[in-house]
């Protein structure tokens, strides 16, 4: 169970890094907006999964 949590956190962190990466001076500059969108969606999805799993864990503890 804990391994999954760290995997979700790593995926969320990777999405954050995709948002922060600068592709302006490279040959990939044409897909810069697509990389930003993928990063934002990744952060939102995996943050929601972590919140859901945390709330689920709190409910089952009580």
PDB file of N, CA and C in Angstrom:
ATOM      1  N   UNK A   1       0.829  -1.201   0.000  1.00  0.00           N
ATOM      2  CA  UNK A   1       0.000   0.000   0.000  1.00  0.00           C
ATOM      3  C   UNK A   1       0.866   1.256   0.000  1.00  0.00           C
ATOM      4  N   UNK A   2       1.908   1.278   0.829  1.00  0.00           N
ATOM      5  CA  UNK A   2       2.755   2.467   0.895  1.00  0.00           C
ATOM      6  C   UNK A   2       3.506   2.697  -0.408  1.00  0.00           C
ATOM      7  N   UNK A   3       3.861   1.639  -1.100  1.00  0.00           N
ATOM      8  CA  UNK A   3       4.548   1.784  -2.380  1.00  0.00           C
ATOM      9  C   UNK A   3       3.687   2.504  -3.398  1.00  0.00           C
ATOM     10  N   UNK A   4       2.385   2.240  -3.374  1.00  0.00           N
ATOM     11  CA  UNK A   4       1.483   2.929  -4.290  1.00  0.00           C
ATOM     12  C   UNK A   4       1.427   4.418  -4.001  1.00  0.00           C
ATOM     13  N   UNK A   5       1.420   4.780  -2.738  1.00  0.00           N
ATOM     14  CA  UNK A   5       1.356   6.190  -2.353  1.00  0.00           C
ATOM     15  C   UNK A   5       2.587   6.926  -2.866  1.00  0.00           C
ATOM     16  N   UNK A   6       3.753   6.320  -2.709  1.00  0.00           N
ATOM     17  CA  UNK A   6       4.975   6.964  -3.190  1.00  0.00           C
ATOM     18  C   UNK A   6       4.994   7.050  -4.708  1.00  0.00           C
ATOM     19  N   UNK A   7       4.420   6.071  -5.379  1.00  0.00           N
ATOM     20  CA  UNK A   7       4.334   6.111  -6.840  1.00  0.00           C
ATOM     21  C   UNK A   7       3.425   7.239  -7.293  1.00  0.00           C
ATOM     22  N   UNK A   8       2.287   7.412  -6.619  1.00  0.00           N
ATOM     23  CA  UNK A   8       1.382   8.513  -6.960  1.00  0.00           C
ATOM     24  C   UNK A   8       2.047   9.863  -6.711  1.00  0.00           C
ATOM     25  N   UNK A   9       2.772   9.965  -5.593  1.00  0.00           N
ATOM     26  CA  UNK A   9       3.468  11.215  -5.300  1.00  0.00           C
ATOM     27  C   UNK A   9       4.545  11.497  -6.348  1.00  0.00           C
ATOM     28  N   UNK A  10       5.265  10.466  -6.756  1.00  0.00           N
ATOM     29  CA  UNK A  10       6.296  10.636  -7.784  1.00  0.00           C
ATOM     30  C   UNK A  10       5.680  11.066  -9.118  1.00  0.00           C
ATOM     31  N   UNK A  11       4.525  10.509  -9.449  1.00  0.00           N
ATOM     32  CA  UNK A  11       3.848  10.900 -10.687  1.00  0.00           C
ATOM     33  C   UNK A  11       3.382  12.348 -10.615  1.00  0.00           C
ATOM     34  N   UNK A  12       2.886  12.755  -9.450  1.00  0.00           N
ATOM     35  CA  UNK A  12       2.468  14.145  -9.282  1.00  0.00           C
ATOM     36  C   UNK A  12       3.670  15.085  -9.388  1.00  0.00           C
ATOM     37  N   UNK A  13       4.782  14.690  -8.812  1.00  0.00           N
ATOM     38  CA  UNK A  13       6.002  15.491  -8.888  1.00  0.00           C
ATOM     39  C   UNK A  13       6.511  15.579 -10.334  1.00  0.00           C
ATOM     40  N   UNK A  14       6.412  14.475 -11.072  1.00  0.00           N
ATOM     41  CA  UNK A  14       6.817  14.485 -12.481  1.00  0.00           C
ATOM     42  C   UNK A  14       5.930  15.419 -13.290  1.00  0.00           C
ATOM     43  N   UNK A  15       4.644  15.452 -12.988  1.00  0.00           N
ATOM     44  CA  UNK A  15       3.749  16.398 -13.656  1.00  0.00           C
ATOM     45  C   UNK A  15       4.121  17.832 -13.349  1.00  0.00           C
ATOM     46  N   UNK A  16       4.488  18.093 -12.100  1.00  0.00           N
ATOM     47  CA  UNK A  16       4.934  19.442 -11.728  1.00  0.00           C
ATOM     48  C   UNK A  16       6.192  19.828 -12.507  1.00  0.00           C
ATOM     49  N   UNK A  17       7.109  18.886 -12.653  1.00  0.00           N
ATOM     50  CA  UNK A  17       8.330  19.169 -13.410  1.00  0.00           C
ATOM     51  C   UNK A  17       8.033  19.408 -14.884  1.00  0.00           C
ATOM     52  N   UNK A  18       7.033  18.712 -15.428  1.00  0.00           N
ATOM     53  CA  UNK A  18       6.637  18.968 -16.819  1.00  0.00           C
ATOM     54  C   UNK A  18       6.120  20.393 -16.990  1.00  0.00           C
ATOM     55  N   UNK A  19       5.417  20.897 -16.004  1.00  0.00           N
ATOM     56  CA  UNK A  19       4.911  22.272 -16.081  1.00  0.00           C
ATOM     57  C   UNK A  19       6.068  23.267 -16.009  1.00  0.00           C
ATOM     58  N   UNK A  20       7.084  22.954 -15.213  1.00  0.00           N
ATOM     59  CA  UNK A  20       8.185  23.880 -14.994  1.00  0.00           C
ATOM     60  C   UNK A  20       9.251  23.860 -16.087  1.00  0.00           C
ATOM     61  N   UNK A  21       9.301  22.811 -16.901  1.00  0.00           N
ATOM     62  CA  UNK A  21      10.362  22.689 -17.895  1.00  0.00           C
ATOM     63  C   UNK A  21      10.199  23.770 -18.977  1.00  0.00           C
ATOM     64  N   UNK A  22      11.309  24.310 -19.409  1.00  0.00           N
ATOM     65  CA  UNK A  22      11.294  25.336 -20.443  1.00  0.00           C
ATOM     66  C   UNK A  22      11.809  24.746 -21.750  1.00  0.00           C
ATOM     67  N   UNK A  23      10.957  24.735 -22.745  1.00  0.00           N
ATOM     68  CA  UNK A  23      11.322  24.194 -24.049  1.00  0.00           C
ATOM     69  C   UNK A  23      11.494  25.295 -25.087  1.00  0.00           C
ATOM     70  N   UNK A  24      11.664  26.531 -24.637  1.00  0.00           N
ATOM     71  CA  UNK A  24      11.665  27.679 -25.542  1.00  0.00           C
ATOM     72  C   UNK A  24      12.810  27.648 -26.553  1.00  0.00           C
ATOM     73  N   UNK A  25      13.987  27.265 -26.145  1.00  0.00           N
ATOM     74  CA  UNK A  25      15.147  27.330 -27.043  1.00  0.00           C
ATOM     75  C   UNK A  25      15.537  25.976 -27.623  1.00  0.00           C
ATOM     76  N   UNK A  26      14.608  25.058 -27.679  1.00  0.00           N
ATOM     77  CA  UNK A  26      14.928  23.738 -28.212  1.00  0.00           C
ATOM     78  C   UNK A  26      14.036  23.430 -29.412  1.00  0.00           C
ATOM     79  N   UNK A  27      14.308  22.319 -30.052  1.00  0.00           N
ATOM     80  CA  UNK A  27      13.493  21.925 -31.188  1.00  0.00           C
ATOM     81  C   UNK A  27      12.099  21.452 -30.767  1.00  0.00           C
ATOM     82  N   UNK A  28      11.878  21.295 -29.473  1.00  0.00           N
ATOM     83  CA  UNK A  28      10.580  20.881 -28.945  1.00  0.00           C
ATOM     84  C   UNK A  28       9.677  22.058 -28.584  1.00  0.00           C
ATOM     85  N   UNK A  29      10.058  23.259 -28.967  1.00  0.00           N
ATOM     86  CA  UNK A  29       9.288  24.443 -28.592  1.00  0.00           C
ATOM     87  C   UNK A  29       7.874  24.434 -29.161  1.00  0.00           C
ATOM     88  N   UNK A  30       7.650  23.688 -30.232  1.00  0.00           N
ATOM     89  CA  UNK A  30       6.309  23.648 -30.815  1.00  0.00           C
ATOM     90  C   UNK A  30       5.319  22.865 -29.961  1.00  0.00           C
ATOM     91  N   UNK A  31       5.803  21.993 -29.101  1.00  0.00           N
ATOM     92  CA  UNK A  31       4.898  21.207 -28.245  1.00  0.00           C
ATOM     93  C   UNK A  31       4.913  21.690 -26.800  1.00  0.00           C
ATOM     94  N   UNK A  32       5.390  22.896 -26.571  1.00  0.00           N
ATOM     95  CA  UNK A  32       5.491  23.434 -25.214  1.00  0.00           C
ATOM     96  C   UNK A  32       4.131  23.512 -24.533  1.00  0.00           C
ATOM     97  N   UNK A  33       3.109  23.979 -25.227  1.00  0.00           N
ATOM     98  CA  UNK A  33       1.784  24.096 -24.610  1.00  0.00           C
ATOM     99  C   UNK A  33       1.183  22.724 -24.324  1.00  0.00           C
ATOM    100  N   UNK A  34       1.437  21.748 -25.184  1.00  0.00           N
ATOM    101  CA  UNK A  34       0.932  20.394 -24.934  1.00  0.00           C
ATOM    102  C   UNK A  34       1.591  19.780 -23.703  1.00  0.00           C
ATOM    103  N   UNK A  35       2.881  20.025 -23.530  1.00  0.00           N
ATOM    104  CA  UNK A  35       3.593  19.510 -22.352  1.00  0.00           C
ATOM    105  C   UNK A  35       3.039  20.165 -21.087  1.00  0.00           C
ATOM    106  N   UNK A  36       2.737  21.451 -21.157  1.00  0.00           N
ATOM    107  CA  UNK A  36       2.139  22.135 -20.004  1.00  0.00           C
ATOM    108  C   UNK A  36       0.775  21.534 -19.652  1.00  0.00           C
ATOM    109  N   UNK A  37      -0.045  21.289 -20.660  1.00  0.00           N
ATOM    110  CA  UNK A  37      -1.377  20.728 -20.416  1.00  0.00           C
ATOM    111  C   UNK A  37      -1.272  19.329 -19.817  1.00  0.00           C
ATOM    112  N   UNK A  38      -0.391  18.508 -20.346  1.00  0.00           N
ATOM    113  CA  UNK A  38      -0.198  17.159 -19.813  1.00  0.00           C
ATOM    114  C   UNK A  38       0.283  17.229 -18.367  1.00  0.00           C
ATOM    115  N   UNK A  39       1.198  18.145 -18.075  1.00  0.00           N
ATOM    116  CA  UNK A  39       1.689  18.308 -16.713  1.00  0.00           C
ATOM    117  C   UNK A  39       0.608  18.744 -15.742  1.00  0.00           C
ATOM    118  N   UNK A  40      -0.219  19.689 -16.155  1.00  0.00           N
ATOM    119  CA  UNK A  40      -1.298  20.186 -15.292  1.00  0.00           C
ATOM    120  C   UNK A  40      -2.312  19.083 -15.022  1.00  0.00           C
ATOM    121  N   UNK A  41      -2.688  18.346 -16.060  1.00  0.00           N
ATOM    122  CA  UNK A  41      -3.645  17.258 -15.880  1.00  0.00           C
ATOM    123  C   UNK A  41      -3.067  16.184 -14.958  1.00  0.00           C
ATOM    124  N   UNK A  42      -1.785  15.874 -15.132  1.00  0.00           N
ATOM    125  CA  UNK A  42      -1.139  14.870 -14.290  1.00  0.00           C
ATOM    126  C   UNK A  42      -1.136  15.290 -12.829  1.00  0.00           C
ATOM    127  N   UNK A  43      -0.797  16.531 -12.560  1.00  0.00           N
ATOM    128  CA  UNK A  43      -0.774  17.019 -11.174  1.00  0.00           C
ATOM    129  C   UNK A  43      -2.168  16.962 -10.571  1.00  0.00           C
ATOM    130  N   UNK A  44      -3.178  17.399 -11.305  1.00  0.00           N
ATOM    131  CA  UNK A  44      -4.540  17.413 -10.777  1.00  0.00           C
ATOM    132  C   UNK A  44      -5.037  16.000 -10.499  1.00  0.00           C
ATOM    133  N   UNK A  45      -4.825  15.090 -11.437  1.00  0.00           N
ATOM    134  CA  UNK A  45      -5.330  13.725 -11.275  1.00  0.00           C
ATOM    135  C   UNK A  45      -4.658  13.029 -10.094  1.00  0.00           C
ATOM    136  N   UNK A  46      -3.334  13.085 -10.023  1.00  0.00           N
ATOM    137  CA  UNK A  46      -2.654  12.354  -8.959  1.00  0.00           C
ATOM    138  C   UNK A  46      -2.808  13.041  -7.601  1.00  0.00           C
ATOM    139  N   UNK A  47      -2.987  14.348  -7.562  1.00  0.00           N
ATOM    140  CA  UNK A  47      -3.297  15.009  -6.296  1.00  0.00           C
ATOM    141  C   UNK A  47      -4.672  14.578  -5.812  1.00  0.00           C
ATOM    142  N   UNK A  48      -5.629  14.461  -6.733  1.00  0.00           N
ATOM    143  CA  UNK A  48      -6.966  14.002  -6.350  1.00  0.00           C
ATOM    144  C   UNK A  48      -6.927  12.566  -5.839  1.00  0.00           C
ATOM    145  N   UNK A  49      -6.124  11.722  -6.470  1.00  0.00           N
ATOM    146  CA  UNK A  49      -5.999  10.332  -6.012  1.00  0.00           C
ATOM    147  C   UNK A  49      -5.395  10.286  -4.610  1.00  0.00           C
ATOM    148  N   UNK A  50      -4.370  11.092  -4.373  1.00  0.00           N
ATOM    149  CA  UNK A  50      -3.758  11.113  -3.034  1.00  0.00           C
ATOM    150  C   UNK A  50      -4.734  11.619  -1.982  1.00  0.00           C
ATOM    151  N   UNK A  51      -5.509  12.647  -2.309  1.00  0.00           N
ATOM    152  CA  UNK A  51      -6.504  13.167  -1.362  1.00  0.00           C
ATOM    153  C   UNK A  51      -7.569  12.108  -1.089  1.00  0.00           C
ATOM    154  N   UNK A  52      -8.035  11.442  -2.150  1.00  0.00           N
ATOM    155  CA  UNK A  52      -9.044  10.395  -1.991  1.00  0.00           C
ATOM    156  C   UNK A  52      -8.534   9.265  -1.113  1.00  0.00           C
ATOM    157  N   UNK A  53      -7.322   8.812  -1.363  1.00  0.00           N
ATOM    158  CA  UNK A  53      -6.758   7.716  -0.565  1.00  0.00           C
ATOM    159  C   UNK A  53      -6.544   8.148   0.885  1.00  0.00           C
ATOM    160  N   UNK A  54      -6.165   9.412   1.100  1.00  0.00           N
ATOM    161  CA  UNK A  54      -5.999   9.904   2.463  1.00  0.00           C
ATOM    162  C   UNK A  54      -7.302   9.964   3.222  1.00  0.00           C
ATOM    163  N   UNK A  55      -8.352  10.449   2.578  1.00  0.00           N
ATOM    164  CA  UNK A  55      -9.664  10.514   3.223  1.00  0.00           C
ATOM    165  C   UNK A  55     -10.194   9.105   3.481  1.00  0.00           C
ATOM    166  N   UNK A  56     -10.004   8.213   2.526  1.00  0.00           N
ATOM    167  CA  UNK A  56     -10.427   6.820   2.690  1.00  0.00           C
ATOM    168  C   UNK A  56      -9.709   6.172   3.873  1.00  0.00           C
ATOM    169  N   UNK A  57      -8.429   6.455   4.015  1.00  0.00           N
ATOM    170  CA  UNK A  57      -7.634   5.916   5.125  1.00  0.00           C
ATOM    171  C   UNK A  57      -8.149   6.479   6.464  1.00  0.00           C
ATOM    172  N   UNK A  58      -8.485   7.777   6.495  1.00  0.00           N
ATOM    173  CA  UNK A  58      -8.997   8.372   7.725  1.00  0.00           C
ATOM    174  C   UNK A  58     -10.358   7.800   8.117  1.00  0.00           C
ATOM    175  N   UNK A  59     -11.198   7.534   7.140  1.00  0.00           N
ATOM    176  CA  UNK A  59     -12.530   7.000   7.435  1.00  0.00           C
ATOM    177  C   UNK A  59     -12.428   5.583   7.984  1.00  0.00           C
ATOM    178  N   UNK A  60     -11.551   4.778   7.423  1.00  0.00           N
ATOM    179  CA  UNK A  60     -11.416   3.404   7.883  1.00  0.00           C
ATOM    180  C   UNK A  60     -10.697   3.291   9.229  1.00  0.00           C
ATOM    181  N   UNK A  61      -9.966   4.302   9.644  1.00  0.00           N
ATOM    182  CA  UNK A  61      -9.284   4.269  10.938  1.00  0.00           C
ATOM    183  C   UNK A  61     -10.258   4.487  12.094  1.00  0.00           C
ATOM    184  N   UNK A  62     -11.327   5.231  11.855  1.00  0.00           N
ATOM    185  CA  UNK A  62     -12.232   5.552  12.962  1.00  0.00           C
ATOM    186  C   UNK A  62     -13.392   4.605  13.091  1.00  0.00           C
TER     187      UNK A  62
END
